[in-house]
Amino acid sequence: MDHQFPEAARAAVYQAIFSRRDVRGQFLPTPVPDDVLGRLLMAAHHAPSVGFMQPWNFLLVRSDDVKRHVHAAFSEANAEAARMFPDEKREIYSKLKLQGILDAPINLCITCDRTRSGPVVLGRTHMPTMDLYSSVCAVQNLWLAARAEGIGVGWVSIFHEKALQDALGIPHHIVPIAYLCIGYVSHFNDRPELEKAGWLPRLPVEELVYFEQWGATDSGLNAPLTATLHEMRAAMQHEGRFPL
């Protein structure tokens, strides 16, 4: 039985994936309607979770006062972070806008309750971090749904965890997974901002794929796949075509 999506629907999924961006400075004051926000939260809640533990919560922030407290926590950590980089990177870092906390109409903290399903959870018996990874899947679901809705999302991670917990009244046993800035935007960048700024290049995917054992690269049998990946990457870089 053919379970493939129709071509237009399949293309839309890939378009969301390849045009998704981490948005920092293009937020508009336009409110996000509750029905749209509801779809984003529902998409996040339908992320895969190991053992069906669903360890996430969604803490919505609209208050300017709360945003200012969060921004203060960011500013303190950001100043510390800048001093960690060598001079040449520090100069680039100082020019980057790394958050839209005060600009975005909605802020959202996605958390992980590591106690939710009790001490023994199916699929987490030997890899206890699977609850954290499951929560990250919720972030990605929301991010892709937001892109499909024409809404920008920016992930802010430059915080001391306790400072963010205190700013939002989060109990210290609850892990903040992602602090997201959400809203309509003036535009989406054609490439990731850090790539455009020269912070780091995108790595060639064909150099990141191993076969059968760690570190084992193309052995001949897999040459067609390696060539396909190379061709896809070239088409995206030089022609702006994403794979279908």
CSV table of N, CA and C in Angstrom, one decimal, residues 13-152:
chain,number,residue,atom,x,y,z
A,13,VAL,N,6.0,19.8,3.3
A,13,VAL,CA,6.8,19.4,4.4
A,13,VAL,C,8.3,19.7,4.3
A,14,TYR,N,8.8,19.4,3.1
A,14,TYR,CA,10.3,19.7,2.9
A,14,TYR,C,10.5,21.2,2.8
A,15,GLN,N,9.5,22.0,2.3
A,15,GLN,CA,9.7,23.5,2.3
A,15,GLN,C,9.8,24.0,3.7
A,16,ALA,N,9.0,23.5,4.6
A,16,ALA,CA,9.0,23.9,6.0
A,16,ALA,C,10.4,23.6,6.6
A,17,ILE,N,10.9,22.4,6.3
A,17,ILE,CA,12.2,22.0,6.9
A,17,ILE,C,13.3,22.8,6.4
A,18,PHE,N,13.4,23.1,5.1
A,18,PHE,CA,14.5,23.7,4.5
A,18,PHE,C,14.5,25.2,4.6
A,19,SER,N,13.3,25.8,4.9
A,19,SER,CA,13.2,27.3,5.0
A,19,SER,C,13.0,27.7,6.4
A,20,ARG,N,13.0,26.8,7.4
A,20,ARG,CA,12.9,27.2,8.8
A,20,ARG,C,14.2,27.9,9.2
A,21,ARG,N,14.0,29.0,10.0
A,21,ARG,CA,15.2,29.8,10.4
A,21,ARG,C,15.0,30.1,11.9
A,22,ASP,N,16.1,30.3,12.5
A,22,ASP,CA,16.2,30.8,13.9
A,22,ASP,C,16.1,32.3,13.8
A,23,VAL,N,14.9,32.9,14.2
A,23,VAL,CA,14.6,34.3,14.0
A,23,VAL,C,15.0,35.1,15.3
A,24,ARG,N,15.7,36.2,15.1
A,24,ARG,CA,16.1,37.0,16.2
A,24,ARG,C,15.6,38.5,16.1
A,25,GLY,N,15.7,39.1,14.9
A,25,GLY,CA,15.5,40.5,14.8
A,25,GLY,C,14.4,41.0,13.8
A,26,GLN,N,13.5,40.1,13.4
A,26,GLN,CA,12.6,40.5,12.4
A,26,GLN,C,11.1,40.5,12.9
A,27,PHE,N,11.0,40.4,14.2
A,27,PHE,CA,9.6,40.3,14.7
A,27,PHE,C,8.8,41.5,14.5
A,28,LEU,N,7.5,41.3,14.2
A,28,LEU,CA,6.5,42.3,14.0
A,28,LEU,C,5.6,42.3,15.3
A,29,PRO,N,5.0,43.5,15.6
A,29,PRO,CA,4.1,43.5,16.8
A,29,PRO,C,2.7,42.9,16.5
A,30,THR,N,2.5,42.4,15.3
A,30,THR,CA,1.2,41.7,15.0
A,30,THR,C,0.9,40.6,16.0
A,31,PRO,N,-0.3,40.6,16.6
A,31,PRO,CA,-0.6,39.5,17.5
A,31,PRO,C,-0.8,38.2,16.8
A,32,VAL,N,-0.5,37.1,17.4
A,32,VAL,CA,-0.7,35.8,16.9
A,32,VAL,C,-2.1,35.3,17.4
A,33,PRO,N,-3.0,35.0,16.5
A,33,PRO,CA,-4.4,34.6,16.9
A,33,PRO,C,-4.3,33.3,17.7
A,34,ASP,N,-5.3,33.2,18.6
A,34,ASP,CA,-5.3,32.0,19.4
A,34,ASP,C,-5.5,30.7,18.7
A,35,ASP,N,-6.2,30.8,17.5
A,35,ASP,CA,-6.4,29.5,16.8
A,35,ASP,C,-5.0,29.1,16.2
A,36,VAL,N,-4.2,30.0,15.7
A,36,VAL,CA,-2.9,29.7,15.2
A,36,VAL,C,-2.0,29.2,16.3
A,37,LEU,N,-2.0,29.9,17.4
A,37,LEU,CA,-1.1,29.5,18.5
A,37,LEU,C,-1.6,28.1,19.0
A,38,GLY,N,-2.9,27.9,19.0
A,38,GLY,CA,-3.4,26.6,19.4
A,38,GLY,C,-2.9,25.5,18.5
A,39,ARG,N,-2.8,25.7,17.2
A,39,ARG,CA,-2.3,24.7,16.3
A,39,ARG,C,-0.8,24.4,16.6
A,40,LEU,N,-0.1,25.5,16.9
A,40,LEU,CA,1.4,25.3,17.2
A,40,LEU,C,1.6,24.4,18.4
A,41,LEU,N,0.8,24.7,19.5
A,41,LEU,CA,0.9,24.0,20.7
A,41,LEU,C,0.5,22.5,20.5
A,42,MET,N,-0.6,22.4,19.7
A,42,MET,CA,-1.1,21.0,19.5
A,42,MET,C,-0.1,20.2,18.7
A,43,ALA,N,0.6,20.9,17.7
A,43,ALA,CA,1.7,20.2,17.0
A,43,ALA,C,2.8,19.8,17.9
A,44,ALA,N,3.2,20.6,18.8
A,44,ALA,CA,4.2,20.3,19.8
A,44,ALA,C,3.8,19.1,20.7
A,45,HIS,N,2.6,19.2,21.1
A,45,HIS,CA,2.1,18.1,22.0
A,45,HIS,C,2.0,16.8,21.3
A,46,HIS,N,2.0,16.7,20.0
A,46,HIS,CA,1.9,15.5,19.3
A,46,HIS,C,3.3,15.0,18.8
A,47,ALA,N,4.3,15.5,19.4
A,47,ALA,CA,5.7,15.1,19.1
A,47,ALA,C,5.9,13.6,19.6
A,48,PRO,N,6.8,12.9,19.1
A,48,PRO,CA,7.1,11.6,19.6
A,48,PRO,C,7.7,11.7,21.0
A,49,SER,N,7.4,10.8,21.9
A,49,SER,CA,8.1,10.7,23.2
A,49,SER,C,8.3,9.3,23.6
A,50,VAL,N,9.5,9.0,24.0
A,50,VAL,CA,9.9,7.6,24.4
A,50,VAL,C,9.0,7.2,25.6
A,51,GLY,N,8.4,6.0,25.4
A,51,GLY,CA,7.5,5.4,26.5
A,51,GLY,C,6.2,6.2,26.6
A,52,PHE,N,5.9,7.1,25.6
A,52,PHE,CA,4.7,7.9,25.6
A,52,PHE,C,4.7,8.7,26.8
A,53,MET,N,5.8,9.2,27.3
A,53,MET,CA,5.9,9.8,28.6
A,53,MET,C,5.4,11.3,28.6
A,54,GLN,N,5.5,11.9,27.4
A,54,GLN,CA,5.0,13.3,27.2
A,54,GLN,C,5.5,14.2,28.4
A,55,PRO,N,6.8,14.4,28.5
A,55,PRO,CA,7.3,15.0,29.7
A,55,PRO,C,7.2,16.6,29.7
A,56,TRP,N,6.7,17.1,28.6
A,56,TRP,CA,6.7,18.6,28.4
A,56,TRP,C,5.6,19.3,29.1
A,57,ASN,N,5.9,20.6,29.4
A,57,ASN,CA,4.9,21.6,29.6
A,57,ASN,C,5.2,22.8,28.8
A,58,PHE,N,4.2,23.7,28.6
A,58,PHE,CA,4.4,24.9,27.7
A,58,PHE,C,4.0,26.1,28.5
A,59,LEU,N,5.0,26.9,28.9
A,59,LEU,CA,4.8,28.1,29.7
A,59,LEU,C,4.8,29.3,28.8
A,60,LEU,N,3.6,29.9,28.6
A,60,LEU,CA,3.4,31.0,27.7
A,60,LEU,C,3.7,32.3,28.4
A,61,VAL,N,4.4,33.2,27.7
A,61,VAL,CA,4.7,34.5,28.3
A,61,VAL,C,4.3,35.6,27.4
A,62,ARG,N,3.4,36.5,27.8
A,62,ARG,CA,3.0,37.7,27.0
A,62,ARG,C,3.3,38.9,27.8
A,63,SER,N,3.5,38.9,29.1
A,63,SER,CA,3.7,40.0,30.0
A,63,SER,C,5.0,40.7,29.7
A,64,ASP,N,5.0,42.0,29.5
A,64,ASP,CA,6.2,42.8,29.3
A,64,ASP,C,7.1,42.7,30.5
A,65,ASP,N,6.5,42.7,31.7
A,65,ASP,CA,7.3,42.6,32.9
A,65,ASP,C,8.0,41.3,33.0
A,66,VAL,N,7.4,40.2,32.7
A,66,VAL,CA,8.1,38.9,32.8
A,66,VAL,C,9.2,38.9,31.7
A,67,LYS,N,8.9,39.4,30.6
A,67,LYS,CA,9.9,39.4,29.5
A,67,LYS,C,11.1,40.2,29.9
A,68,ARG,N,10.9,41.3,30.6
A,68,ARG,CA,12.1,42.1,31.1
A,68,ARG,C,12.9,41.3,32.1
A,69,HIS,N,12.3,40.5,33.0
A,69,HIS,CA,13.0,39.7,33.9
A,69,HIS,C,13.8,38.6,33.2
A,70,VAL,N,13.2,38.0,32.1
A,70,VAL,CA,13.9,37.0,31.4
A,70,VAL,C,15.1,37.7,30.6
A,71,HIS,N,14.8,38.8,30.0
A,71,HIS,CA,15.9,39.5,29.3
A,71,HIS,C,17.0,39.9,30.1
A,72,ALA,N,16.8,40.3,31.4
A,72,ALA,CA,17.9,40.6,32.3
A,72,ALA,C,18.7,39.3,32.6
A,73,ALA,N,18.1,38.2,32.7
A,73,ALA,CA,18.8,36.9,32.9
A,73,ALA,C,19.7,36.6,31.6
A,74,PHE,N,19.1,36.9,30.4
A,74,PHE,CA,19.9,36.7,29.2
A,74,PHE,C,21.1,37.6,29.2
A,75,SER,N,20.8,38.9,29.5
A,75,SER,CA,21.9,39.9,29.3
A,75,SER,C,23.1,39.6,30.2
A,76,GLU,N,22.8,39.1,31.4
A,76,GLU,CA,23.9,38.7,32.3
A,76,GLU,C,24.7,37.5,31.7
A,77,ALA,N,24.0,36.5,31.2
A,77,ALA,CA,24.7,35.4,30.7
A,77,ALA,C,25.4,35.7,29.4
A,78,ASN,N,24.8,36.6,28.6
A,78,ASN,CA,25.4,37.0,27.3
A,78,ASN,C,26.7,37.7,27.5
A,79,ALA,N,26.8,38.6,28.5
A,79,ALA,CA,28.0,39.3,28.7
A,79,ALA,C,29.1,38.3,29.1
A,80,GLU,N,28.8,37.3,29.9
A,80,GLU,CA,29.7,36.3,30.3
A,80,GLU,C,30.2,35.5,29.1
A,81,ALA,N,29.2,35.1,28.2
A,81,ALA,CA,29.5,34.3,27.0
A,81,ALA,C,30.5,35.0,26.1
A,82,ALA,N,30.3,36.3,25.9
A,82,ALA,CA,31.2,37.1,25.0
A,82,ALA,C,32.6,37.0,25.4
A,83,ARG,N,32.9,37.0,26.7
A,83,ARG,CA,34.3,36.9,27.2
A,83,ARG,C,34.9,35.6,27.0
A,84,MET,N,34.1,34.6,26.7
A,84,MET,CA,34.7,33.2,26.5
A,84,MET,C,35.3,33.0,25.2
A,85,PHE,N,35.0,33.8,24.2
A,85,PHE,CA,35.5,33.6,22.8
A,85,PHE,C,36.8,34.3,22.6
A,86,PRO,N,37.6,33.8,21.7
A,86,PRO,CA,38.9,34.5,21.3
A,86,PRO,C,38.5,35.8,20.6
A,87,ASP,N,39.5,36.7,20.4
A,87,ASP,CA,39.2,38.0,20.0
A,87,ASP,C,38.5,38.0,18.6
A,88,GLU,N,38.9,37.2,17.7
A,88,GLU,CA,38.3,37.3,16.3
A,88,GLU,C,36.8,36.8,16.4
A,89,LYS,N,36.5,35.8,17.2
A,89,LYS,CA,35.1,35.4,17.3
A,89,LYS,C,34.3,36.4,18.2
A,90,ARG,N,35.0,37.0,19.1
A,90,ARG,CA,34.3,37.9,20.0
A,90,ARG,C,33.7,39.1,19.3
A,91,GLU,N,34.5,39.6,18.3
A,91,GLU,CA,34.0,40.7,17.5
A,91,GLU,C,32.8,40.3,16.7
A,92,ILE,N,32.7,39.2,16.1
A,92,ILE,CA,31.5,38.7,15.4
A,92,ILE,C,30.4,38.6,16.4
A,93,TYR,N,30.7,37.9,17.5
A,93,TYR,CA,29.7,37.7,18.5
A,93,TYR,C,29.0,39.0,18.9
A,94,SER,N,29.8,40.0,19.1
A,94,SER,CA,29.3,41.3,19.6
A,94,SER,C,28.3,41.9,18.7
A,95,LYS,N,28.4,41.5,17.4
A,95,LYS,CA,27.5,42.1,16.4
A,95,LYS,C,26.2,41.3,16.1
A,96,LEU,N,26.2,40.1,16.7
A,96,LEU,CA,25.0,39.3,16.5
A,96,LEU,C,23.9,39.6,17.4
A,97,LYS,N,22.7,39.6,16.9
A,97,LYS,CA,21.5,39.7,17.7
A,97,LYS,C,21.0,38.3,18.0
A,98,LEU,N,21.1,37.9,19.3
A,98,LEU,CA,20.9,36.5,19.7
A,98,LEU,C,19.6,36.2,20.4
A,99,GLN,N,18.7,37.2,20.4
A,99,GLN,CA,17.4,37.0,21.0
A,99,GLN,C,16.4,38.0,20.5
A,100,GLY,N,15.1,37.7,20.7
A,100,GLY,CA,14.1,38.7,20.4
A,100,GLY,C,13.1,38.7,21.5
A,101,ILE,N,13.6,38.6,22.8
A,101,ILE,CA,12.7,38.4,23.9
A,101,ILE,C,11.7,39.6,24.1
A,102,LEU,N,12.2,40.8,23.9
A,102,LEU,CA,11.4,42.0,24.1
A,102,LEU,C,10.6,42.3,22.8
A,103,ASP,N,11.1,41.8,21.7
A,103,ASP,CA,10.5,42.2,20.4
A,103,ASP,C,9.3,41.3,20.0
A,104,ALA,N,9.4,40.0,20.4
A,104,ALA,CA,8.4,39.0,20.0
A,104,ALA,C,7.1,39.2,20.8
A,105,PRO,N,6.0,39.1,20.2
A,105,PRO,CA,4.7,39.2,21.0
A,105,PRO,C,4.5,38.1,22.0
A,106,ILE,N,5.1,36.9,21.6
A,106,ILE,CA,4.9,35.7,22.5
A,106,ILE,C,6.3,35.1,22.8
A,107,ASN,N,6.5,34.8,24.0
A,107,ASN,CA,7.6,34.0,24.5
A,107,ASN,C,7.1,32.7,25.0
A,108,LEU,N,7.8,31.6,24.8
A,108,LEU,CA,7.3,30.3,25.2
A,108,LEU,C,8.5,29.5,25.7
A,109,CYS,N,8.3,29.0,27.0
A,109,CYS,CA,9.3,28.1,27.5
A,109,CYS,C,8.8,26.7,27.5
A,110,ILE,N,9.5,25.8,26.8
A,110,ILE,CA,9.1,24.4,26.8
A,110,ILE,C,10.0,23.7,27.8
A,111,THR,N,9.4,22.9,28.7
A,111,THR,CA,10.1,22.3,29.8
A,111,THR,C,10.0,20.8,29.7
A,112,CYS,N,10.8,20.2,30.6
A,112,CYS,CA,10.7,18.7,30.8
A,112,CYS,C,10.6,18.4,32.2
A,113,ASP,N,9.5,17.6,32.6
A,113,ASP,CA,9.3,17.1,33.9
A,113,ASP,C,9.9,15.7,34.0
A,114,ARG,N,11.1,15.5,34.6
A,114,ARG,CA,11.7,14.3,34.5
A,114,ARG,C,11.1,13.3,35.5
A,115,THR,N,10.2,13.7,36.3
A,115,THR,CA,9.5,12.8,37.3
A,115,THR,C,8.1,12.4,36.8
A,116,ARG,N,7.7,12.8,35.7
A,116,ARG,CA,6.3,12.7,35.3
A,116,ARG,C,5.8,11.3,35.3
A,117,SER,N,6.6,10.4,34.7
A,117,SER,CA,6.1,9.0,34.5
A,117,SER,C,6.7,8.0,35.5
A,118,GLY,N,7.2,8.6,36.6
A,118,GLY,CA,7.8,7.7,37.7
A,118,GLY,C,9.2,7.3,37.4
A,119,PRO,N,9.8,6.5,38.3
A,119,PRO,CA,11.2,6.2,38.2
A,119,PRO,C,11.5,5.2,37.1
A,120,VAL,N,10.6,4.4,36.6
A,120,VAL,CA,10.8,3.4,35.6
A,120,VAL,C,9.9,3.6,34.4
A,121,VAL,N,10.5,4.0,33.3
A,121,VAL,CA,9.7,4.3,32.1
A,121,VAL,C,10.2,3.5,30.9
A,122,LEU,N,9.2,2.9,30.2
A,122,LEU,CA,9.5,2.1,29.0
A,122,LEU,C,10.4,2.9,28.1
A,123,GLY,N,11.5,2.3,27.6
A,123,GLY,CA,12.4,2.9,26.7
A,123,GLY,C,13.4,3.9,27.3
A,124,ARG,N,13.3,4.1,28.6
A,124,ARG,CA,14.2,5.0,29.3
A,124,ARG,C,15.0,4.2,30.4
A,125,THR,N,14.8,2.9,30.5
A,125,THR,CA,15.4,2.1,31.5
A,125,THR,C,17.0,2.2,31.5
A,126,HIS,N,17.5,2.3,30.3
A,126,HIS,CA,19.0,2.3,30.1
A,126,HIS,C,19.6,3.6,29.5
A,127,MET,N,18.7,4.4,29.0
A,127,MET,CA,19.1,5.7,28.5
A,127,MET,C,18.2,6.8,29.2
A,128,PRO,N,18.6,7.3,30.4
A,128,PRO,CA,17.7,8.1,31.1
A,128,PRO,C,17.5,9.5,30.5
A,129,THR,N,18.3,9.9,29.5
A,129,THR,CA,18.1,11.2,28.9
A,129,THR,C,17.1,11.2,27.9
A,130,MET,N,16.4,10.1,27.6
A,130,MET,CA,15.4,10.1,26.5
A,130,MET,C,14.2,11.0,26.8
A,131,ASP,N,14.0,11.4,28.0
A,131,ASP,CA,12.9,12.3,28.3
A,131,ASP,C,13.3,13.7,27.8
A,132,LEU,N,14.6,14.1,28.0
A,132,LEU,CA,15.1,15.4,27.5
A,132,LEU,C,15.0,15.4,25.9
A,133,TYR,N,15.4,14.3,25.3
A,133,TYR,CA,15.4,14.3,23.8
A,133,TYR,C,13.9,14.3,23.3
A,134,SER,N,13.0,13.7,24.0
A,134,SER,CA,11.6,13.7,23.6
A,134,SER,C,11.1,15.1,23.6
A,135,SER,N,11.5,15.9,24.7
A,135,SER,CA,11.0,17.3,24.8
A,135,SER,C,11.6,18.1,23.6
A,136,VAL,N,12.8,17.8,23.2
A,136,VAL,CA,13.3,18.5,22.0
A,136,VAL,C,12.5,18.3,20.8
A,137,CYS,N,12.0,17.1,20.6
A,137,CYS,CA,11.1,16.8,19.5
A,137,CYS,C,9.9,17.7,19.5
A,138,ALA,N,9.4,18.0,20.7
A,138,ALA,CA,8.2,18.9,20.8
A,138,ALA,C,8.6,20.3,20.2
A,139,VAL,N,9.8,20.7,20.5
A,139,VAL,CA,10.3,22.0,20.0
A,139,VAL,C,10.4,22.0,18.5
A,140,GLN,N,10.9,21.0,17.9
A,140,GLN,CA,11.0,20.9,16.5
A,140,GLN,C,9.6,20.8,15.8
A,141,ASN,N,8.7,20.1,16.4
A,141,ASN,CA,7.3,20.0,15.8
A,141,ASN,C,6.8,21.4,15.8
A,142,LEU,N,6.9,22.2,16.9
A,142,LEU,CA,6.3,23.5,16.9
A,142,LEU,C,7.0,24.4,15.9
A,143,TRP,N,8.3,24.3,15.8
A,143,TRP,CA,9.1,25.2,14.9
A,143,TRP,C,8.7,25.0,13.4
A,144,LEU,N,8.5,23.7,13.0
A,144,LEU,CA,8.1,23.5,11.6
A,144,LEU,C,6.7,23.9,11.4
A,145,ALA,N,5.8,23.6,12.4
A,145,ALA,CA,4.4,24.1,12.2
A,145,ALA,C,4.4,25.6,12.1
A,146,ALA,N,5.2,26.3,12.9
A,146,ALA,CA,5.2,27.8,12.9
A,146,ALA,C,5.7,28.3,11.5
A,147,ARG,N,6.7,27.6,10.9
A,147,ARG,CA,7.2,28.0,9.6
A,147,ARG,C,6.1,27.9,8.6
A,148,ALA,N,5.3,26.8,8.7
A,148,ALA,CA,4.2,26.6,7.7
A,148,ALA,C,3.1,27.7,7.9
A,149,GLU,N,3.0,28.2,9.1
A,149,GLU,CA,2.0,29.3,9.4
A,149,GLU,C,2.6,30.7,9.1
A,150,GLY,N,3.8,30.8,8.6
A,150,GLY,CA,4.5,32.0,8.4
A,150,GLY,C,4.9,32.8,9.6
A,151,ILE,N,5.1,32.0,10.7
A,151,ILE,CA,5.5,32.6,12.0
A,151,ILE,C,6.9,32.3,12.3
A,152,GLY,N,7.7,33.2,12.8
A,152,GLY,CA,9.1,33.1,13.1
A,152,GLY,C,9.2,32.5,14.5
